[in-house]
Coordinates of C-alpha atoms in Angstrom, one line a residue:
M298 CA 0.8 18.8 16.7
A299 CA -0.2 20.5 13.4
E300 CA -3.2 18.9 11.8
T301 CA -3.1 18.4 8.1
P302 CA -6.1 18.8 5.8
F303 CA -7.9 15.5 5.5
R304 CA -10.1 14.6 2.5
S305 CA -10.9 10.9 2.0
G306 CA -11.0 11.4 -1.8
D307 CA -7.4 12.7 -1.7
I308 CA -6.3 9.6 0.2
A309 CA -8.0 7.4 -2.3
D310 CA -6.3 9.2 -5.2
A311 CA -2.9 9.0 -3.5
Y312 CA -3.2 5.3 -3.0
S313 CA -4.6 4.7 -6.5
A314 CA -1.6 6.5 -8.0
V315 CA 0.8 4.1 -6.4
A316 CA -1.3 1.0 -6.3
P317 CA 1.0 -1.4 -8.2
L318 CA 4.1 -0.2 -6.4
Y319 CA 2.4 -0.5 -3.1
A320 CA 1.2 -4.0 -3.8
D321 CA 4.8 -5.0 -4.6
H322 CA 6.0 -3.3 -1.4
V323 CA 3.6 -5.3 0.9
R324 CA 3.9 -8.6 -0.9
G325 CA 5.2 -11.1 1.6
V326 CA 5.4 -8.5 4.3
L327 CA 4.1 -10.9 7.0
D328 CA 6.7 -13.6 6.2
D329 CA 9.4 -12.3 8.6
R330 CA 7.1 -10.9 11.2
P331 CA 6.1 -13.6 13.7
L332 CA 4.6 -11.2 16.2
D333 CA 2.2 -9.9 13.5
R334 CA 1.3 -13.4 12.4
A335 CA 0.7 -14.4 16.1
T336 CA -1.5 -11.4 16.7
L337 CA -3.6 -12.1 13.6
A338 CA -3.8 -15.8 14.6
A339 CA -5.0 -14.9 18.1
F340 CA -7.7 -12.6 16.6
A341 CA -8.8 -15.3 14.2
E342 CA -9.0 -17.9 17.0
I343 CA -11.1 -15.6 19.2
V344 CA -13.5 -14.9 16.3
R345 CA -13.8 -18.6 15.5
S346 CA -14.3 -19.6 19.1
G347 CA -17.2 -17.2 19.3
G348 CA -18.9 -19.0 16.4
G349 CA -17.3 -17.3 13.5
G350 CA -19.2 -15.1 11.1
P351 CA -18.2 -12.4 8.6
V352 CA -15.0 -10.4 9.2
A353 CA -14.1 -7.2 7.3
D354 CA -10.6 -6.2 6.5
L355 CA -11.2 -2.4 6.6
G356 CA -8.8 -0.6 4.3
C357 CA -7.7 -3.8 2.7
G358 CA -5.4 -2.3 0.0
P359 CA -4.3 -5.0 -2.5
G360 CA -5.9 -7.8 -0.4
Y361 CA -2.9 -9.7 1.1
L362 CA -4.2 -9.4 4.6
T363 CA -7.8 -10.4 3.6
A364 CA -6.3 -13.5 2.1
H365 CA -4.3 -14.2 5.2
L366 CA -7.4 -13.9 7.3
R367 CA -9.1 -16.4 5.0
D368 CA -6.2 -18.8 5.4
L369 CA -6.7 -18.5 9.2
G370 CA -10.2 -19.9 8.8
L371 CA -12.2 -16.7 8.7
D372 CA -15.0 -15.7 6.4
A373 CA -13.1 -12.6 5.4
F374 CA -13.8 -9.9 2.8
G375 CA -12.1 -6.6 2.1
I376 CA -13.2 -2.9 1.8
D377 CA -11.0 -0.1 0.5
L378 CA -11.4 3.5 -0.4
S379 CA -9.2 3.2 -3.6
P380 CA -10.9 1.6 -6.6
S381 CA -7.5 0.8 -8.0
M382 CA -6.5 -1.1 -4.9
V383 CA -9.8 -3.0 -5.0
D384 CA -9.1 -3.9 -8.7
L385 CA -5.7 -5.3 -7.7
A386 CA -7.2 -7.3 -4.9
R387 CA -9.9 -8.8 -7.0
S388 CA -7.3 -9.8 -9.6
A389 CA -4.9 -11.3 -7.1
Y390 CA -7.5 -13.1 -5.1
P391 CA -10.5 -13.9 -7.4
G392 CA -12.1 -16.1 -4.8
L393 CA -12.5 -13.4 -2.3
R394 CA -14.9 -10.4 -2.0
F395 CA -13.6 -6.9 -2.2
D396 CA -15.7 -3.7 -2.2
V397 CA -15.0 0.0 -2.6
G398 CA -16.1 1.9 0.5
S399 CA -15.1 4.3 3.2
M400 CA -14.4 3.2 6.7
D401 CA -16.4 6.1 8.2
A402 CA -19.6 5.2 6.3
L403 CA -19.6 1.5 5.7
D404 CA -22.3 0.0 3.6
L405 CA -23.0 -2.7 6.3
A406 CA -25.9 -3.3 8.6
D407 CA -25.7 -2.7 12.3
G408 CA -24.1 -5.7 14.0
E409 CA -23.4 -7.4 10.7
L410 CA -19.8 -8.4 11.5
S411 CA -18.3 -10.8 13.9
G412 CA -14.9 -9.2 13.5
A413 CA -13.1 -6.3 11.9
V414 CA -9.4 -5.5 11.2
S415 CA -8.1 -2.1 10.6
W416 CA -4.4 -2.7 9.9
Y417 CA -2.7 0.6 9.3
S418 CA -5.7 1.8 7.4
A419 CA -6.8 4.6 9.7
I420 CA -3.4 6.2 10.1
H421 CA -4.2 9.1 7.9
V422 CA -7.2 10.1 9.9
P423 CA -6.6 13.2 12.1
W424 CA -7.0 12.6 15.8
P425 CA -10.3 14.7 16.2
E426 CA -11.9 12.5 13.5
L427 CA -10.8 9.2 14.9
P428 CA -13.8 8.8 17.3
A429 CA -16.2 8.8 14.4
Y430 CA -14.3 6.0 12.8
L431 CA -14.2 3.9 16.0
A432 CA -18.0 4.5 16.4
E433 CA -18.6 3.2 12.9
F434 CA -16.5 0.1 13.6
R435 CA -18.5 -0.4 16.7
R436 CA -21.8 0.0 14.8
V437 CA -21.1 -2.7 12.3
L438 CA -19.8 -5.2 14.9
A439 CA -22.2 -7.6 16.6
P440 CA -22.2 -7.4 20.4
G441 CA -19.2 -9.3 21.5
G442 CA -17.5 -8.9 18.2
H443 CA -13.8 -8.0 18.0
L444 CA -11.8 -5.3 16.4
L445 CA -8.0 -5.5 15.7
L446 CA -6.4 -2.2 15.2
G447 CA -2.8 -1.8 13.9
F448 CA -1.1 1.6 13.9
F449 CA 2.2 3.5 14.4
E450 CA 2.8 4.2 18.1
S451 CA 4.1 7.6 19.3
E452 CA 6.6 6.2 21.9
G453 CA 5.6 8.5 24.8
D454 CA 5.0 11.5 22.6
P455 CA 1.5 13.0 21.9
V456 CA -0.2 12.4 18.6
T457 CA 2.4 13.2 15.9
V458 CA 2.1 13.7 12.2
F459 CA 4.8 12.2 10.0
D460 CA 5.7 12.0 6.3
H461 CA 4.2 8.7 5.2
R462 CA 5.3 7.7 1.7
V463 CA 1.8 7.9 0.3
A464 CA 0.1 10.7 2.4
P465 CA 0.6 12.4 5.7
A466 CA -0.1 10.1 8.6
Y467 CA -0.2 10.0 12.4
R468 CA 1.5 8.2 15.2
W469 CA -0.8 7.6 18.2
P470 CA -0.2 7.0 21.9
V471 CA -1.5 3.5 22.6
D472 CA -3.2 4.5 25.9
A473 CA -5.0 7.3 24.2
V474 CA -6.3 5.1 21.4
S475 CA -7.5 2.6 24.0
A476 CA -9.3 5.4 25.9
L477 CA -11.1 6.6 22.7
A478 CA -12.1 3.0 21.9
R479 CA -13.6 2.7 25.4
E480 CA -15.7 5.8 24.7
A481 CA -16.9 4.2 21.5
G482 CA -18.1 1.1 23.4
F483 CA -15.0 -1.2 23.2
S484 CA -13.1 -2.9 26.0
E485 CA -9.5 -3.7 25.6
V486 CA -8.6 -7.4 25.4
G487 CA -4.9 -7.1 24.8
R488 CA -2.1 -5.1 23.2
V489 CA 1.2 -5.7 21.5
L490 CA 3.9 -3.1 21.0
C491 CA 6.6 -4.0 18.4
E492 CA 9.9 -2.1 18.4
T493 CA 11.1 -0.8 15.1
H494 CA 11.6 -3.5 12.5
E495 CA 14.4 -3.4 10.0
N496 CA 14.0 -0.5 7.5
E497 CA 11.2 1.0 9.7
R498 CA 11.2 4.2 11.6
F499 CA 8.6 3.8 14.3
R500 CA 7.4 1.5 17.0
Q501 CA 4.1 -0.1 16.1
G502 CA 1.0 -0.9 18.2
R503 CA -1.8 -3.4 17.9
L504 CA -4.9 -3.2 20.1
L505 CA -7.4 -6.1 20.3
M506 CA -10.8 -4.9 21.5
R507 CA -14.2 -6.4 22.2
G508 CA -17.4 -4.6 21.5
G509 CA -20.0 -4.5 24.2
R510 CA -23.7 -4.3 23.9
R511 CA -25.0 -1.1 22.4
G512 CA -27.3 1.1 24.4
P513 CA -30.5 2.7 23.1
G514 CA -29.8 4.8 20.1
R515 CA -26.3 3.4 19.5

């Protein structure tokens, strides 16, 4: 696997450059995806059954998923690296909170969240840097909080770079992602593998994980 240079500013610029087109592309994307809706509903039910609390949509883009989480009864807000995406989200969903921020350095207190969703928002992160992102997700989750991670799955291959329409991205082996998450302090609750959808190239993975108690210094 050849690693590609990764600069978060470049990713933000790439998404800002196509923000309106991207928003049009993802509008209604959940309508014909019952497995995705069921996975998100299960996540929401688990968070609510644990007492609720704030849930961050990390890498929220134009905000459609944040709004969907809100409609599932969650106290959801969005964070995205691209100011243009955040502007679109604020315009489309004025009743919701959207902030500009980076997933590897969140402006959130330790244990502030009851849940977090990273829905195809970390796919541009090179594999060696992914543990730092998972550690940051773990930091901002309260003990027992849940993380839902959506990504492109490598279908038996190792980590593989591909030509995503916006910026180079990666397909990950689901077992390897789960192992990295365990090292970051998560335990796997469940997984869903979705075979290629119409007009899509790759199988997709969803991992639902629960954060354990942090030890000293974590």
